[in-house]
């Protein structure tokens, strides 16, 4: 029994070492910063340790005479092969099939490397292996806790400048412009999707042609906040963050005396990715933990999406919850000028509007899309092409999406009413309503966003209300989200035209 426990412990130690190693690689290989890297590293080691104990238990049943040291080496080699193979195929060989020649060659190379490590550690005693493994794990914990703490934001004293307008910037995630009533859209039953936003457009200026700088949230919002093109701010991949050297919109306004608050229901816009620069307060519905970028997190995410077909975040980030947090913060700002940035997640998928906002019974799109497998291609285009779907299925998906728009439109109305009631949205103040990107509904044989630069993914709405803006007017020229940075900065007396790409 004691020998069996030692074997299981060896498996746990081997996998725990792999977890610690992966955590350090994640921390070192990118500029991402996490709230509690030390605690998250402990959790990472624990997860892999439990998995290693299970692996050790299985191997113990298969090879009952194997010494604990040998068991640890076997478990480590097995785990290393899985982890290295996963990272290579998910990061380097994304569009290459598992059994294509390039993939097989990589797998063979990984296997040879793992076998070499297994052979080189053959003569090392069990006690030395255990001590070295424990030392490396402890070192990883200390390193992650001390070196990778979230940088503290230096407080900028409020300067108390007068006559500055309050500025509210609302970003409605995944909202394509041509699904708003004020942009000419109507549901098949003739209903408006956005009566509140329509009324706001009548009070200010609507921009008919507005384009985002990217078809997914993080690079698009990085351009809005920094005033730089994606090629300049370099926030283009899953582990990229807004560089500290970039001066954000919130930083410019803060330096002019603004109280700055951000409220994001999308973890892509979070302190982890550098978006907290310049904000006094940053509320996030759900942070992106370190595990999200590990092999463990990727596997869990794929299981949730492709097998269980569920979204663990659903229901925790609705616009009503975001509004509740905004009201708490804005109520504390008094007469100080405020810059309030809001990132609603609605109508981002999975579409789950209140059923009373649907014109019919809630469509079961899970069953309709269960067989619409996303085939990845190595060719430049199509990036990800799905099998043909019937017009009725598409119509049901669009109905859910439109229901989400109607929901967030209603909640925006509640927020506007509150802001006007406390004097944060008077005739001298500014309101901007826009989106980070659009959404595709099989316009080009694909669903969702982030995979192409077609109009349905880049054309976003923009409505501006403020002093001197003619009511019920339309902008004569095309603009982009990039232009919001210098424009909003100028409203707060923070001029930056020479430092940014927008105009």
Coordinates of C-alpha atoms in Angstrom, one line a residue:
X1 CA 0.0 0.0 0.0
X2 CA 2.8 2.4 0.9
X3 CA 4.6 1.6 -2.3
X4 CA 1.4 2.3 -4.3
X5 CA 1.0 5.7 -2.6
X6 CA 4.6 6.6 -3.5
X7 CA 3.9 5.7 -7.1
X8 CA 0.8 7.9 -7.1
X9 CA 2.7 10.7 -5.4
X10 CA 5.4 10.4 -8.0
X11 CA 2.8 10.9 -10.8
X12 CA 1.3 13.9 -9.0
X13 CA 4.8 15.4 -8.5
X14 CA 5.7 14.9 -12.2
X15 CA 2.5 16.5 -13.5
X16 CA 2.7 19.3 -10.8
X17 CA 6.2 20.1 -12.2
X18 CA 4.7 20.3 -15.7
X19 CA 2.0 22.6 -14.4
X20 CA 4.5 24.9 -12.7
X21 CA 6.6 24.9 -15.9
X22 CA 3.7 25.8 -18.1
X23 CA 2.7 28.6 -15.7
X24 CA 6.1 30.2 -15.8
X25 CA 6.3 29.9 -19.6
X26 CA 2.9 31.7 -19.8
X27 CA 4.1 34.4 -17.5
X28 CA 7.4 34.9 -19.3
X29 CA 6.4 34.5 -22.9
X30 CA 3.9 37.4 -22.9
X31 CA 3.4 40.7 -21.3
X32 CA 0.0 39.7 -19.8
X33 CA -0.4 40.5 -16.1
X34 CA -2.7 38.6 -13.7
X35 CA -4.3 39.7 -10.5
X36 CA -2.8 36.9 -8.3
X37 CA -0.1 35.1 -10.3
X38 CA 1.3 33.3 -7.3
X39 CA -2.2 31.9 -6.3
X40 CA -3.0 31.0 -9.9
X41 CA 0.3 29.2 -10.2
X42 CA -0.6 27.2 -7.1
X43 CA -3.9 26.3 -8.6
X44 CA -2.2 25.3 -11.8
X45 CA 0.1 23.0 -10.0
X46 CA -2.8 21.5 -8.0
X47 CA -4.8 20.8 -11.2
X48 CA -2.0 19.1 -12.9
X49 CA -1.0 17.3 -9.7
X50 CA -4.4 15.8 -9.4
X51 CA -4.3 14.7 -13.0
X52 CA -0.8 13.2 -12.4
X53 CA -2.1 11.3 -9.3
X54 CA -4.8 9.8 -11.5
X55 CA -2.3 8.9 -14.2
X56 CA 0.0 7.4 -11.5
X57 CA -2.8 5.3 -10.2
X58 CA -3.6 4.0 -13.6
X59 CA 0.0 3.2 -14.3
X60 CA 0.3 1.5 -10.9
X61 CA -2.4 -0.9 -11.8
X62 CA -0.7 -1.7 -15.1
X63 CA 2.8 -1.9 -13.8
X64 CA 2.7 -2.9 -10.1
X65 CA 6.5 -3.6 -9.9
X66 CA 7.6 -0.3 -11.2
X67 CA 9.7 1.7 -8.6
X68 CA 8.2 5.2 -7.7
X69 CA 11.2 7.0 -9.3
X70 CA 10.6 5.2 -12.6
X71 CA 6.8 5.9 -12.2
X72 CA 7.5 9.6 -11.9
X73 CA 9.8 9.6 -15.0
X74 CA 7.1 7.7 -17.0
X75 CA 4.4 10.1 -15.8
X76 CA 6.6 13.2 -16.6
X77 CA 7.5 11.9 -20.0
X78 CA 3.8 11.1 -20.8
X79 CA 2.6 14.5 -19.6
X80 CA 5.4 16.3 -21.4
X81 CA 4.6 14.6 -24.7
X82 CA 0.9 15.6 -24.3
X83 CA 1.7 19.2 -23.3
X84 CA 4.3 19.8 -26.0
X85 CA 2.2 18.2 -28.6
X86 CA -0.8 20.3 -27.6
X87 CA 1.1 23.5 -27.7
X88 CA 2.7 22.8 -31.1
X89 CA -0.6 21.8 -32.7
X90 CA -2.6 24.7 -31.1
X91 CA -0.1 27.4 -31.6
X92 CA 2.0 26.5 -34.7
X93 CA -0.1 24.0 -36.6
X94 CA -3.6 25.5 -36.2
X95 CA -4.7 24.8 -39.8
X96 CA -2.9 21.5 -40.4
X97 CA -4.6 18.2 -39.8
X98 CA -3.3 15.9 -37.1
X99 CA -2.3 13.2 -39.6
X100 CA -0.8 15.4 -42.3
X101 CA 2.9 14.9 -42.9
X102 CA 4.0 18.1 -41.3
X103 CA 2.0 17.4 -38.2
X104 CA 3.3 13.8 -38.0
X105 CA 6.9 15.0 -38.3
X106 CA 6.4 17.5 -35.5
X107 CA 4.9 14.7 -33.3
X108 CA 7.8 12.4 -34.1
X109 CA 10.3 15.1 -33.1
X110 CA 8.5 15.7 -29.8
X111 CA 8.5 12.0 -29.1
X112 CA 12.2 11.7 -29.8
X113 CA 12.9 14.7 -27.5
X114 CA 10.8 13.2 -24.7
X115 CA 12.5 9.8 -25.0
X116 CA 15.9 11.6 -24.8
X117 CA 14.9 13.3 -21.6
X118 CA 13.6 10.0 -20.2
X119 CA 16.9 8.3 -21.1
X120 CA 19.0 11.1 -19.7
X121 CA 17.3 11.0 -16.3
X122 CA 17.6 7.2 -16.1
X123 CA 20.6 7.2 -13.8
X124 CA 19.3 9.9 -11.4
X125 CA 18.2 8.5 -8.1
X126 CA 14.6 8.8 -6.9
X127 CA 15.5 11.0 -4.0
X128 CA 17.4 13.4 -6.2
X129 CA 14.5 13.5 -8.7
X130 CA 12.0 14.3 -5.9
X131 CA 14.2 17.0 -4.4
X132 CA 14.9 18.7 -7.7
X133 CA 11.2 18.6 -8.7
X134 CA 10.1 20.0 -5.4
X135 CA 12.8 22.7 -5.6
X136 CA 11.7 23.7 -9.1
X137 CA 8.0 23.9 -8.1
X138 CA 8.8 26.1 -5.1
X139 CA 11.0 28.3 -7.2
X140 CA 8.2 28.7 -9.8
X141 CA 5.8 29.7 -7.0
X142 CA 8.2 32.3 -5.6
X143 CA 9.1 33.6 -9.0
X144 CA 5.5 34.0 -10.1
X145 CA 4.5 35.7 -6.8
X146 CA 7.3 38.1 -6.7
X147 CA 8.1 38.9 -10.3
X148 CA 4.7 38.9 -12.0
X149 CA 2.6 40.8 -9.6
X150 CA 0.0 43.1 -11.3
X151 CA 1.7 46.4 -11.6
X152 CA 0.1 48.9 -9.3
X153 CA -1.3 52.0 -11.0
X154 CA 0.2 55.2 -9.6
X155 CA -2.6 57.5 -8.4
X156 CA -3.0 60.7 -10.3
X157 CA -4.2 63.5 -8.1
X158 CA -7.5 65.1 -9.1
X159 CA -6.7 68.5 -10.5
X160 CA -10.2 69.9 -10.0
X161 CA -10.4 71.7 -13.4
X162 CA -13.8 73.3 -14.0
X163 CA -16.1 73.5 -17.0
X164 CA -15.2 70.0 -18.2
X165 CA -18.0 68.0 -19.7
X166 CA -19.0 64.5 -18.5
X167 CA -18.2 62.0 -21.2
X168 CA -20.0 58.6 -21.6
X169 CA -18.6 56.1 -24.1
X170 CA -20.9 53.1 -24.7
X171 CA -19.6 50.1 -26.7
X172 CA -22.2 47.5 -27.6
X173 CA -20.2 44.3 -28.3
X174 CA -20.7 42.5 -31.6
X175 CA -23.3 44.9 -32.9
X176 CA -23.4 45.2 -36.7
X177 CA -24.8 48.5 -37.9
X178 CA -27.3 47.1 -40.3
X179 CA -29.3 45.5 -37.5
X180 CA -30.3 48.8 -35.9
X181 CA -33.6 50.3 -36.8
X182 CA -32.0 53.8 -37.2
X183 CA -29.7 52.2 -39.9
X184 CA -32.8 51.0 -41.8
X185 CA -33.3 47.5 -40.3
X186 CA -36.6 45.9 -39.3
X187 CA -37.4 42.4 -38.1
X188 CA -39.4 40.1 -40.4
X189 CA -42.5 41.1 -38.3
X190 CA -41.7 44.8 -38.9
X191 CA -40.6 45.5 -35.3
X192 CA -37.8 47.9 -34.4
X193 CA -34.7 46.4 -32.7
X194 CA -33.5 49.6 -31.2
X195 CA -36.2 52.2 -30.3
X196 CA -34.1 53.8 -27.6
X197 CA -30.9 54.1 -29.7
X198 CA -33.1 55.4 -32.5
X199 CA -34.4 58.2 -30.3
X200 CA -30.9 59.1 -29.2
X201 CA -29.9 59.3 -32.9
X202 CA -32.6 61.8 -33.4
X203 CA -31.1 63.9 -30.6
X204 CA -27.7 63.9 -32.1
X205 CA -25.6 62.8 -35.1
X206 CA -25.6 59.4 -36.8
X207 CA -22.6 58.3 -38.7
X208 CA -23.7 56.1 -41.7
X209 CA -20.2 54.7 -42.6
X210 CA -18.0 53.7 -39.7
X211 CA -15.5 50.9 -39.6
X212 CA -13.7 49.1 -36.9
X213 CA -9.9 48.4 -37.2
X214 CA -10.3 44.7 -36.5
X215 CA -13.1 42.0 -36.6
X216 CA -12.7 41.0 -32.9
X217 CA -12.7 42.9 -29.7
X218 CA -9.2 43.2 -28.3
X219 CA -7.3 44.8 -31.3
X220 CA -10.4 46.8 -32.2
X221 CA -10.7 48.3 -28.7
X222 CA -6.9 48.7 -28.4
X223 CA -7.2 51.0 -31.5
X224 CA -10.0 53.0 -30.0
X225 CA -8.3 53.5 -26.6
X226 CA -4.8 54.2 -28.1
X227 CA -5.7 55.9 -31.3
X228 CA -3.2 53.6 -33.1
X229 CA -3.6 51.1 -35.9
X230 CA -3.2 47.4 -34.9
X231 CA 0.1 47.4 -36.8
X232 CA 1.3 50.1 -34.3
X233 CA -0.1 48.9 -31.0
X234 CA 0.5 45.2 -31.9
X235 CA -2.4 43.8 -29.9
X236 CA -3.3 41.2 -32.5
X237 CA -2.9 37.7 -30.9
X238 CA -4.4 35.9 -28.0
X239 CA -1.6 36.8 -25.6
X240 CA -1.0 40.4 -26.6
X241 CA -1.8 43.3 -24.4
X242 CA -1.9 47.1 -24.8
X243 CA 1.7 48.3 -24.3
X244 CA 2.4 50.4 -21.3
X245 CA 4.2 52.9 -23.7
X246 CA 0.9 53.7 -25.4
X247 CA -1.0 56.6 -24.0
X248 CA -4.7 55.7 -23.6
X249 CA -7.7 57.8 -23.9
X250 CA -8.4 57.4 -20.2
X251 CA -4.9 58.5 -19.3
X252 CA -5.2 61.7 -21.3
X253 CA -8.5 62.6 -19.7
X254 CA -7.3 61.6 -16.2
X255 CA -4.4 64.1 -16.6
X256 CA -7.0 66.8 -17.4
X257 CA -8.8 66.1 -14.1
X258 CA -11.3 63.5 -15.0
X259 CA -12.6 60.7 -12.7
X260 CA -12.3 57.7 -15.0
X261 CA -14.3 54.5 -14.6
X262 CA -14.5 51.4 -16.9
X263 CA -17.2 48.7 -16.8
X264 CA -16.6 45.8 -19.0
X265 CA -18.6 42.6 -19.5
X266 CA -16.1 41.3 -21.9
X267 CA -12.9 39.9 -20.5
X268 CA -11.1 40.8 -23.7
X269 CA -11.2 44.4 -22.4
X270 CA -9.6 43.9 -19.0
X271 CA -6.6 44.8 -16.8
X272 CA -5.0 41.5 -17.9
X273 CA -4.7 42.9 -21.4
X274 CA -3.6 46.4 -20.4
X275 CA -6.9 48.3 -20.7
X276 CA -6.8 49.6 -17.1
X277 CA -4.3 52.2 -17.9
X278 CA -5.6 55.6 -16.8
X279 CA -8.8 54.3 -15.0
X280 CA -9.5 55.1 -11.4
X281 CA -11.9 52.2 -11.2
X282 CA -12.2 49.1 -13.5
X283 CA -15.1 46.7 -13.0
X284 CA -15.0 43.5 -14.9
X285 CA -17.7 40.8 -14.9
X286 CA -15.2 38.0 -15.2
X287 CA -11.4 38.2 -15.3
X288 CA -9.2 36.1 -17.6
X289 CA -7.2 33.9 -15.3
X290 CA -3.8 32.3 -16.1
X291 CA -5.5 28.9 -16.6
X292 CA -7.4 30.3 -19.5
X293 CA -4.2 30.2 -21.6
X294 CA -2.9 26.9 -20.4
X295 CA -3.4 23.5 -22.0
X296 CA -5.9 22.7 -19.2
X297 CA -7.9 25.8 -19.9
X298 CA -8.0 25.3 -23.6
X299 CA -9.2 21.7 -23.2
X300 CA -11.9 22.7 -20.8
X301 CA -13.0 25.5 -23.1
X302 CA -13.2 23.2 -26.1
X303 CA -15.2 20.6 -24.0
X304 CA -17.7 23.4 -23.0
X305 CA -18.1 24.7 -26.5
X306 CA -18.0 21.6 -28.7
X307 CA -19.2 18.8 -26.5
X308 CA -21.3 20.3 -23.6
X309 CA -22.3 23.3 -25.8
X310 CA -22.6 25.6 -22.9
X311 CA -21.2 29.0 -21.8
X312 CA -20.2 29.1 -18.1
X313 CA -20.3 32.9 -18.3
X314 CA -23.9 33.1 -19.5
X315 CA -26.2 35.1 -17.3
X316 CA -23.3 36.7 -15.3
X317 CA -22.6 39.6 -17.6
X318 CA -26.0 40.9 -18.8
X319 CA -26.4 44.6 -19.4
X320 CA -28.6 45.1 -16.3
X321 CA -25.8 43.9 -14.1
X322 CA -23.3 46.2 -15.8
X323 CA -25.7 49.1 -15.3
X324 CA -26.0 48.3 -11.5
X325 CA -22.2 48.7 -11.2
X326 CA -22.1 51.9 -13.2
X327 CA -24.7 53.5 -11.0
X328 CA -22.8 52.7 -7.9
X329 CA -19.6 54.3 -9.2
X330 CA -21.1 57.3 -10.9
X331 CA -23.0 58.2 -7.7
X332 CA -19.7 58.6 -5.9
X333 CA -18.2 61.1 -8.4
X334 CA -20.3 64.1 -7.3
X335 CA -19.6 67.2 -9.3
X336 CA -16.2 66.0 -10.6
X337 CA -16.1 65.5 -14.4
X338 CA -16.3 61.9 -15.3
X339 CA -15.2 59.7 -18.2
X340 CA -17.3 56.5 -18.1
X341 CA -16.4 53.7 -20.5
X342 CA -18.9 50.9 -20.9
X343 CA -18.5 47.6 -22.7
X344 CA -21.7 45.7 -22.8
X345 CA -21.3 42.0 -23.9
X346 CA -24.9 41.8 -25.4
X347 CA -25.5 40.8 -28.2
X348 CA -22.3 38.7 -28.3
X349 CA -23.0 35.0 -28.6
X350 CA -24.2 32.7 -27.2
X351 CA -27.5 34.5 -27.9
X352 CA -29.7 34.2 -25.0
X353 CA -32.2 37.1 -24.8
X354 CA -35.2 37.1 -22.4
X355 CA -37.9 35.0 -24.1
X356 CA -40.5 37.8 -23.9
X357 CA -38.3 39.8 -26.4
X358 CA -38.7 37.0 -29.0
X359 CA -41.6 37.1 -31.5
X360 CA -42.0 33.3 -31.2
X361 CA -40.9 30.4 -29.0
X362 CA -37.2 30.5 -28.3
X363 CA -35.4 28.7 -31.2
X364 CA -33.2 25.8 -30.3
X365 CA -30.2 26.8 -32.3
X366 CA -28.0 24.3 -30.5
X367 CA -29.7 21.5 -32.3
X368 CA -29.7 23.3 -35.6
X369 CA -26.0 24.1 -35.5
X370 CA -24.8 20.9 -33.9
X371 CA -23.7 19.5 -37.2
X372 CA -22.4 22.7 -38.6
X373 CA -18.8 21.8 -38.0
X374 CA -16.2 24.5 -38.5
X375 CA -13.7 23.2 -41.0
X376 CA -10.4 24.9 -40.8
X377 CA -8.4 25.4 -44.0
X378 CA -4.7 26.1 -44.5
X379 CA -5.5 28.2 -47.6
X380 CA -5.7 32.0 -47.1
X381 CA -9.5 31.9 -47.9
X382 CA -11.9 30.5 -46.8
X383 CA -10.6 30.6 -43.3
X384 CA -13.3 28.6 -41.8
X385 CA -16.2 27.4 -43.9
X386 CA -19.3 25.7 -42.6
X387 CA -21.7 23.5 -44.4
X388 CA -24.8 25.1 -46.0
X389 CA -27.7 25.9 -43.6
X390 CA -31.3 26.5 -44.5
X391 CA -32.8 30.0 -44.5
X392 CA -35.1 29.0 -41.7
X393 CA -32.1 28.1 -39.4
X394 CA -30.4 31.4 -40.2
X395 CA -33.7 33.3 -39.5
X396 CA -33.9 31.7 -36.1
X397 CA -30.3 32.5 -35.2
X398 CA -30.9 36.1 -36.4
X399 CA -34.1 36.3 -34.3
X400 CA -32.1 35.5 -31.1
X401 CA -29.4 38.1 -32.1
X402 CA -32.1 40.7 -32.7
X403 CA -33.7 39.8 -29.3
X404 CA -30.3 40.5 -27.6
X405 CA -30.2 43.9 -29.4
X406 CA -33.7 44.8 -28.1
X407 CA -32.6 43.8 -24.6
X408 CA -29.4 45.9 -24.5
X409 CA -31.3 48.8 -26.1
X410 CA -33.8 48.7 -23.3
X411 CA -31.0 48.7 -20.7
X412 CA -29.3 51.6 -22.4
X413 CA -32.5 53.5 -22.0
X414 CA -32.5 52.8 -18.2
X415 CA -28.9 54.0 -18.0
X416 CA -29.5 57.2 -19.9
X417 CA -32.5 58.0 -17.7
X418 CA -30.3 57.5 -14.6
X419 CA -27.4 59.7 -16.0
X420 CA -29.8 62.5 -16.9
X421 CA -31.4 62.3 -13.5
X422 CA -28.1 62.9 -11.6
X423 CA -26.8 65.6 -14.0
X424 CA -24.2 63.4 -15.8
X425 CA -25.8 63.7 -19.2
X426 CA -26.9 67.3 -19.6
X427 CA -26.8 69.5 -22.7
X428 CA -23.2 70.3 -22.1
X429 CA -22.1 66.6 -21.8
X430 CA -21.1 64.0 -24.4
X431 CA -22.5 60.6 -25.2
X432 CA -21.0 58.2 -27.7
X433 CA -22.7 54.9 -28.7
X434 CA -20.8 52.5 -31.0
X435 CA -19.6 48.8 -31.3
X436 CA -16.3 47.0 -31.4
X437 CA -17.1 44.8 -34.5
X438 CA -20.0 43.2 -36.2
X439 CA -21.3 39.7 -36.7
X440 CA -21.7 37.3 -39.6
X441 CA -24.8 35.2 -40.2
X442 CA -23.6 33.0 -43.0
X443 CA -23.2 36.1 -45.3
X444 CA -20.0 34.4 -46.5
X445 CA -20.5 30.8 -45.3
X446 CA -19.5 31.4 -41.7
X447 CA -21.0 32.4 -38.3
X448 CA -19.7 34.8 -35.7
X449 CA -16.7 37.2 -36.1
X450 CA -12.9 37.4 -36.1
X451 CA -12.3 35.4 -39.2
X452 CA -12.7 37.9 -42.1
X453 CA -12.7 41.6 -43.1
X454 CA -16.1 41.6 -44.8
X455 CA -18.5 44.5 -44.2
X456 CA -20.7 42.5 -41.8
X457 CA -17.8 42.3 -39.4
X458 CA -16.3 45.7 -39.7
X459 CA -19.3 48.1 -40.3
X460 CA -20.3 49.3 -36.9
X461 CA -22.8 52.0 -35.7
X462 CA -21.8 55.4 -34.3
X463 CA -24.1 57.9 -32.7
X464 CA -22.8 61.1 -31.0
X465 CA -24.7 63.5 -28.8
X466 CA -23.2 66.7 -27.3
X467 CA -23.0 70.5 -27.3
X468 CA -23.2 71.9 -30.8
X469 CA -24.2 68.6 -32.5
X470 CA -27.2 69.2 -34.8
X471 CA -30.1 67.0 -33.8
X472 CA -31.3 64.3 -36.2
X473 CA -28.2 64.9 -38.4
X474 CA -26.0 62.5 -40.4
X475 CA -22.2 62.7 -40.8
X476 CA -21.2 63.4 -44.4
X477 CA -18.0 61.5 -44.4
X478 CA -16.8 58.0 -43.5
X479 CA -14.9 57.6 -40.2
X480 CA -13.4 54.8 -38.2
X481 CA -13.2 53.9 -34.5
X482 CA -9.7 55.2 -34.6
X483 CA -11.0 58.7 -34.9
X484 CA -12.7 58.6 -31.5
X485 CA -9.5 58.9 -29.5
X486 CA -8.4 62.4 -30.7
X487 CA -12.1 63.5 -30.9
X488 CA -13.0 62.6 -27.3
X489 CA -9.6 63.8 -26.1
X490 CA -10.3 67.2 -27.5
X491 CA -13.7 67.3 -25.7
X492 CA -11.7 67.0 -22.4
X493 CA -9.0 69.6 -23.5
X494 CA -6.5 66.9 -24.1
X495 CA -5.2 67.5 -27.6
X496 CA -3.2 64.7 -29.1
X497 CA -3.5 64.9 -32.9
X498 CA 0.2 64.5 -33.6
X499 CA 0.6 61.4 -31.4
X500 CA -2.2 59.2 -32.9
X501 CA -3.3 57.9 -36.2
X502 CA -7.0 59.0 -35.9
X503 CA -8.3 62.4 -36.9

